[in-house]
Every structure is written in C-alpha cells, then in structure tokens.
C-alpha cells in the first residue's frame, strides 16, 4: 500500500455549525453541504491542498456507514497540524480560530525543541495544532 491520504473526515455533531466554523470562521473554501437527498449522506468538503480534502460528516452517519457503534468523542485520538512560516502566523491563525469560536487549549508559546506552537479545539472538540517549525522552512502552508 502506498502511503497516501486524500480525505480526512471529521465526525461532527452539528453539520451546519461545523460548516459555519470552517467556512465563515476559518475561511475554508467549500460548496457547502452536499448529499442531503440521501439518508446518511449529508457532508461538506473543503479543498486543503492539491490532492487533499477535509470532510465534515455527522458522527451518527459515519457510524452507520462504517458499521461501528457510535462512541464518545475524544480530542486526544489525533491532532490536525497546520504548519505556518513564522511565530506571527501562529498568532494570526490562533486569533482567527478564537474569533470563529474555537477553544484555545494551549496558548501560543515557544517549544522545547525550538519552534512555536498552540492548540485549539473546533466546535466538536477536534484538536488542531498551529505550529512554526524552523527546521521545516519552505514546507509550510502560509496563512
């Protein structure tokens, strides 16, 4: 299997609320919710970078589709990393997320390894890290 991820799907409790957070709050581009005509089919997609999309889909519908029990959500299952080109960009993204309604769990700070990072949770508790890593210069997606 070639390691390649093309879609990251986040399970959400309120599709409209999450759509507003990502589209209006963070400025992610989307066509909005599609698939409403299908039972368990309503989903929204956001283009992130070439070959990668973020999807938001109701947690109940994911459980139905995957044939697994609906379980409690946990913010520590994984994090989504957003690398930027400077400390100032970390602060800008964090402020934008806060204005959109994110919960700041870890304010921006210098890290022990020489970078600068912060963490926030989206309306469904998904954990995002916003980070500047000086060793990754040129690999970042700028604000």
PDB file of C-alpha atoms in Angstrom, residues 31-139:
ATOM      1  CA  UNK A  31     -19.508  24.284  -2.000  1.00  0.00           C
ATOM      2  CA  UNK A  32     -21.401  23.716   1.243  1.00  0.00           C
ATOM      3  CA  UNK A  33     -23.349  20.682   2.292  1.00  0.00           C
ATOM      4  CA  UNK A  34     -23.992  18.134  -0.437  1.00  0.00           C
ATOM      5  CA  UNK A  35     -25.805  14.809  -0.391  1.00  0.00           C
ATOM      6  CA  UNK A  36     -28.789  15.948   1.679  1.00  0.00           C
ATOM      7  CA  UNK A  37     -31.071  13.947  -0.608  1.00  0.00           C
ATOM      8  CA  UNK A  38     -29.568  10.703   0.698  1.00  0.00           C
ATOM      9  CA  UNK A  39     -30.214   9.227   4.113  1.00  0.00           C
ATOM     10  CA  UNK A  40     -26.895   9.438   5.998  1.00  0.00           C
ATOM     11  CA  UNK A  41     -25.371  11.301   3.011  1.00  0.00           C
ATOM     12  CA  UNK A  42     -25.105  14.974   4.010  1.00  0.00           C
ATOM     13  CA  UNK A  43     -21.436  16.011   4.014  1.00  0.00           C
ATOM     14  CA  UNK A  44     -19.299  19.076   3.272  1.00  0.00           C
ATOM     15  CA  UNK A  45     -15.859  19.063   1.622  1.00  0.00           C
ATOM     16  CA  UNK A  46     -13.071  21.624   1.822  1.00  0.00           C
ATOM     17  CA  UNK A  47     -10.084  21.669  -0.529  1.00  0.00           C
ATOM     18  CA  UNK A  48      -6.945  21.895   1.563  1.00  0.00           C
ATOM     19  CA  UNK A  49      -4.061  21.448  -0.849  1.00  0.00           C
ATOM     20  CA  UNK A  50      -3.609  19.582  -4.088  1.00  0.00           C
ATOM     21  CA  UNK A  51      -4.791  16.030  -3.595  1.00  0.00           C
ATOM     22  CA  UNK A  52      -6.160  16.526  -0.066  1.00  0.00           C
ATOM     23  CA  UNK A  53      -9.645  17.375   1.179  1.00  0.00           C
ATOM     24  CA  UNK A  54     -11.193  17.818   4.590  1.00  0.00           C
ATOM     25  CA  UNK A  55     -14.719  16.451   5.019  1.00  0.00           C
ATOM     26  CA  UNK A  56     -17.182  17.000   7.841  1.00  0.00           C
ATOM     27  CA  UNK A  57     -19.868  14.376   8.285  1.00  0.00           C
ATOM     28  CA  UNK A  58     -22.289  13.653  11.080  1.00  0.00           C
ATOM     29  CA  UNK A  59     -20.830  11.189  13.595  1.00  0.00           C
ATOM     30  CA  UNK A  60     -24.028   9.109  13.540  1.00  0.00           C
ATOM     31  CA  UNK A  61     -23.773   8.773   9.763  1.00  0.00           C
ATOM     32  CA  UNK A  62     -20.128   7.707   9.936  1.00  0.00           C
ATOM     33  CA  UNK A  63     -21.030   5.031  12.479  1.00  0.00           C
ATOM     34  CA  UNK A  64     -23.865   3.855  10.227  1.00  0.00           C
ATOM     35  CA  UNK A  65     -21.666   3.771   7.108  1.00  0.00           C
ATOM     36  CA  UNK A  66     -18.735   2.003   8.778  1.00  0.00           C
ATOM     37  CA  UNK A  67     -20.982  -0.385  10.740  1.00  0.00           C
ATOM     38  CA  UNK A  68     -19.443   0.544  14.084  1.00  0.00           C
ATOM     39  CA  UNK A  69     -21.134   1.667  17.299  1.00  0.00           C
ATOM     40  CA  UNK A  70     -21.330   5.390  17.928  1.00  0.00           C
ATOM     41  CA  UNK A  71     -18.827   6.018  20.700  1.00  0.00           C
ATOM     42  CA  UNK A  72     -17.884   9.038  22.788  1.00  0.00           C
ATOM     43  CA  UNK A  73     -15.651  11.542  21.037  1.00  0.00           C
ATOM     44  CA  UNK A  74     -12.112  12.078  22.308  1.00  0.00           C
ATOM     45  CA  UNK A  75      -9.910  15.035  21.387  1.00  0.00           C
ATOM     46  CA  UNK A  76      -6.769  13.009  22.039  1.00  0.00           C
ATOM     47  CA  UNK A  77      -7.293  10.404  19.305  1.00  0.00           C
ATOM     48  CA  UNK A  78      -5.370  12.547  16.796  1.00  0.00           C
ATOM     49  CA  UNK A  79      -4.445  16.139  16.016  1.00  0.00           C
ATOM     50  CA  UNK A  80      -4.547  18.065  12.781  1.00  0.00           C
ATOM     51  CA  UNK A  81      -1.356  20.037  12.212  1.00  0.00           C
ATOM     52  CA  UNK A  82      -1.285  23.392  10.433  1.00  0.00           C
ATOM     53  CA  UNK A  83       2.306  24.471   9.829  1.00  0.00           C
ATOM     54  CA  UNK A  84       2.993  28.126   9.119  1.00  0.00           C
ATOM     55  CA  UNK A  85       6.051  30.194   8.240  1.00  0.00           C
ATOM     56  CA  UNK A  86       6.549  32.300  11.377  1.00  0.00           C
ATOM     57  CA  UNK A  87       5.638  32.853  15.001  1.00  0.00           C
ATOM     58  CA  UNK A  88       3.432  35.768  13.948  1.00  0.00           C
ATOM     59  CA  UNK A  89       1.456  33.480  11.626  1.00  0.00           C
ATOM     60  CA  UNK A  90       0.794  31.123  14.539  1.00  0.00           C
ATOM     61  CA  UNK A  91      -0.672  34.079  16.449  1.00  0.00           C
ATOM     62  CA  UNK A  92      -2.776  35.176  13.443  1.00  0.00           C
ATOM     63  CA  UNK A  93      -4.267  31.704  12.892  1.00  0.00           C
ATOM     64  CA  UNK A  94      -4.931  31.251  16.603  1.00  0.00           C
ATOM     65  CA  UNK A  95      -6.755  34.584  16.817  1.00  0.00           C
ATOM     66  CA  UNK A  96      -8.843  33.722  13.747  1.00  0.00           C
ATOM     67  CA  UNK A  97      -9.784  30.364  15.272  1.00  0.00           C
ATOM     68  CA  UNK A  98     -10.690  32.030  18.577  1.00  0.00           C
ATOM     69  CA  UNK A  99     -12.942  34.566  16.823  1.00  0.00           C
ATOM     70  CA  UNK A 100     -14.604  31.668  14.978  1.00  0.00           C
ATOM     71  CA  UNK A 101     -15.483  30.033  18.294  1.00  0.00           C
ATOM     72  CA  UNK A 102     -12.566  27.668  18.853  1.00  0.00           C
ATOM     73  CA  UNK A 103     -11.485  26.806  22.368  1.00  0.00           C
ATOM     74  CA  UNK A 104      -7.825  27.661  22.879  1.00  0.00           C
ATOM     75  CA  UNK A 105      -6.427  24.769  24.924  1.00  0.00           C
ATOM     76  CA  UNK A 106      -2.746  25.653  24.680  1.00  0.00           C
ATOM     77  CA  UNK A 107      -1.870  29.327  24.055  1.00  0.00           C
ATOM     78  CA  UNK A 108       0.964  30.125  21.636  1.00  0.00           C
ATOM     79  CA  UNK A 109       4.379  29.578  23.169  1.00  0.00           C
ATOM     80  CA  UNK A 110       7.993  28.742  22.421  1.00  0.00           C
ATOM     81  CA  UNK A 111       8.513  24.977  22.404  1.00  0.00           C
ATOM     82  CA  UNK A 112      11.328  22.978  23.994  1.00  0.00           C
ATOM     83  CA  UNK A 113      12.524  21.929  20.511  1.00  0.00           C
ATOM     84  CA  UNK A 114      12.911  25.484  19.176  1.00  0.00           C
ATOM     85  CA  UNK A 115       9.570  26.021  17.472  1.00  0.00           C
ATOM     86  CA  UNK A 116       6.428  27.931  18.396  1.00  0.00           C
ATOM     87  CA  UNK A 117       3.034  26.302  18.743  1.00  0.00           C
ATOM     88  CA  UNK A 118      -0.513  26.454  20.058  1.00  0.00           C
ATOM     89  CA  UNK A 119      -3.544  24.154  20.146  1.00  0.00           C
ATOM     90  CA  UNK A 120      -7.261  24.775  19.707  1.00  0.00           C
ATOM     91  CA  UNK A 121     -10.406  22.681  19.534  1.00  0.00           C
ATOM     92  CA  UNK A 122     -13.120  23.107  16.898  1.00  0.00           C
ATOM     93  CA  UNK A 123     -16.825  23.046  17.924  1.00  0.00           C
ATOM     94  CA  UNK A 124     -16.750  19.233  18.077  1.00  0.00           C
ATOM     95  CA  UNK A 125     -13.572  19.039  20.124  1.00  0.00           C
ATOM     96  CA  UNK A 126     -11.204  18.087  17.289  1.00  0.00           C
ATOM     97  CA  UNK A 127      -7.736  19.205  18.228  1.00  0.00           C
ATOM     98  CA  UNK A 128      -5.688  21.389  15.878  1.00  0.00           C
ATOM     99  CA  UNK A 129      -2.041  22.330  16.356  1.00  0.00           C
ATOM    100  CA  UNK A 130      -0.817  25.539  14.765  1.00  0.00           C
ATOM    101  CA  UNK A 131       2.941  25.448  14.618  1.00  0.00           C
ATOM    102  CA  UNK A 132       6.033  27.137  13.260  1.00  0.00           C
ATOM    103  CA  UNK A 133       8.952  24.730  12.916  1.00  0.00           C
ATOM    104  CA  UNK A 134      12.203  26.469  11.937  1.00  0.00           C
ATOM    105  CA  UNK A 135      13.605  23.156  10.644  1.00  0.00           C
ATOM    106  CA  UNK A 136      10.764  22.895   8.092  1.00  0.00           C
ATOM    107  CA  UNK A 137      11.441  26.201   6.358  1.00  0.00           C
ATOM    108  CA  UNK A 138       9.890  26.160   2.902  1.00  0.00           C
ATOM    109  CA  UNK A 139       7.491  23.289   3.666  1.00  0.00           C
TER     110      UNK A 139
END
